Amino acid sequence: MGSATDPFIYANFLSSLDGRIALEDRAQNIPSYIPKHITTVSDFKLFMELHAQADCLITHGGYMRALSEKRLGNILQVKSNELIEWRRNHGLKPQPAVIIASANLDFPIHPSLHTHQQDCFIATGENADAERIRYWQDKNFKILRAGEEKMVQGAALIQQLKKLKYKSIYLIAGPRMLDTMIREKQLSRLYLTMTHQLIGGLDFRTLLTGPRLADEGNMKLKSLYYEQGSPTGSGQFFMNFDLH
Ligand SMILES: NC(=O)c1ccc[n+]([C@@H]2O[C@H](COP(=O)([O-])OP(=O)(O)OC[C@H]3O[C@@H](n4cnc5c(N)ncnc54)[C@H](OP(=O)(O)O)[C@@H]3O)[C@@H](O)[C@H]2O)c1
């Protein structure tokens, strides 16, 4: 995969044929969620295998809030003994380091990070609230300043992670972090599973959030695998694309 001077940064998304990665219901105040019927065993297996190959995960404050409210399950650790063994055989620590990107810096830390002795950094912009920064520093968290305003920017963040010598960086965040990585040409590979289902929905999320892209969004198909009959009555493409 990557090297300390040229880390490999990858992301993995599941999308419906109509381009939805999550649904929500703004009128009823239902936060966004991935509909269960688009997920499959092989899609989750791919997620876990990519997760197991990372020496560093990038997540965000929103996920930490969702985790503490039990709205989402815990994906901060590699769970399977077989995959932990695989990591040991490939010179990786049992568990990856975790970067929490946040602009508002208001989230709880999940106790599993401490239990598994994972290195943990908080990434934020230069203009983030000074009091919140002090709050985290007083708790001995290391802060990565990576962005001119409050938001983290892709290139500045990857620069910091290079200094920390991470080589295989898995972005487990959503469309906003993907946007900043793609816009600043920091993503090496996109894994995209496309379920052959149209799911509709009035309110939905798609892969990216920001303004129109130029050639930063151009990708080269590296592989395409067609799985028939999964989900039942449908199928899915497993694609992966190389960037730049
Ligand atoms: N289908 C799929 O494959 C897939 C994959 C990922 C996510 N999703 C779904 O998509 C929906 C939205 O995803 P999400 O909540 O992960 O995404 P998001 O809207 O991209 O990110 C939410 C949080 O991330 C932090 N953040 C994002 N970009 C940042 C930046 N540049 N700098 C600093 N902080 C940044 C912010 O935290 P603070 O508020 O703490 O500042 C923000 O609240 C969810 O329902 C999720 O389950 C689907």
PDB file of N, CA and C in Angstrom, residues 24 39 55 85 94 161 171:
ATOM      1  N   GLU A  24     -32.758  10.580   5.004  1.00  0.00           N
ATOM      2  CA  GLU A  24     -33.152  11.230   6.251  1.00  0.00           C
ATOM      3  C   GLU A  24     -34.560  11.760   6.088  1.00  0.00           C
ATOM      4  N   THR A  39     -27.765  -2.814   2.508  1.00  0.00           N
ATOM      5  CA  THR A  39     -26.502  -3.384   3.008  1.00  0.00           C
ATOM      6  C   THR A  39     -26.502  -4.911   2.831  1.00  0.00           C
ATOM      7  N   ASP A  55      -3.402   1.717   9.136  1.00  0.00           N
ATOM      8  CA  ASP A  55      -2.709   2.056  10.385  1.00  0.00           C
ATOM      9  C   ASP A  55      -3.329   3.300  11.005  1.00  0.00           C
ATOM     10  N   GLU A  85      -4.813 -10.887  13.816  1.00  0.00           N
ATOM     11  CA  GLU A  85      -3.647 -11.728  13.530  1.00  0.00           C
ATOM     12  C   GLU A  85      -3.005 -11.289  12.201  1.00  0.00           C
ATOM     13  N   PRO A  94      -2.097  -3.897  16.802  1.00  0.00           N
ATOM     14  CA  PRO A  94      -3.391  -4.604  16.829  1.00  0.00           C
ATOM     15  C   PRO A  94      -4.559  -3.699  16.430  1.00  0.00           C
ATOM     16  N   LEU A 161      -0.444  13.985   8.827  1.00  0.00           N
ATOM     17  CA  LEU A 161      -0.402  12.521   9.020  1.00  0.00           C
ATOM     18  C   LEU A 161       0.873  11.923   8.431  1.00  0.00           C
ATOM     19  N   LEU A 171     -10.388   6.508   5.364  1.00  0.00           N
ATOM     20  CA  LEU A 171     -11.364   7.554   5.677  1.00  0.00           C
ATOM     21  C   LEU A 171     -12.703   6.870   5.946  1.00  0.00           C
TER      22      LEU A 171
END
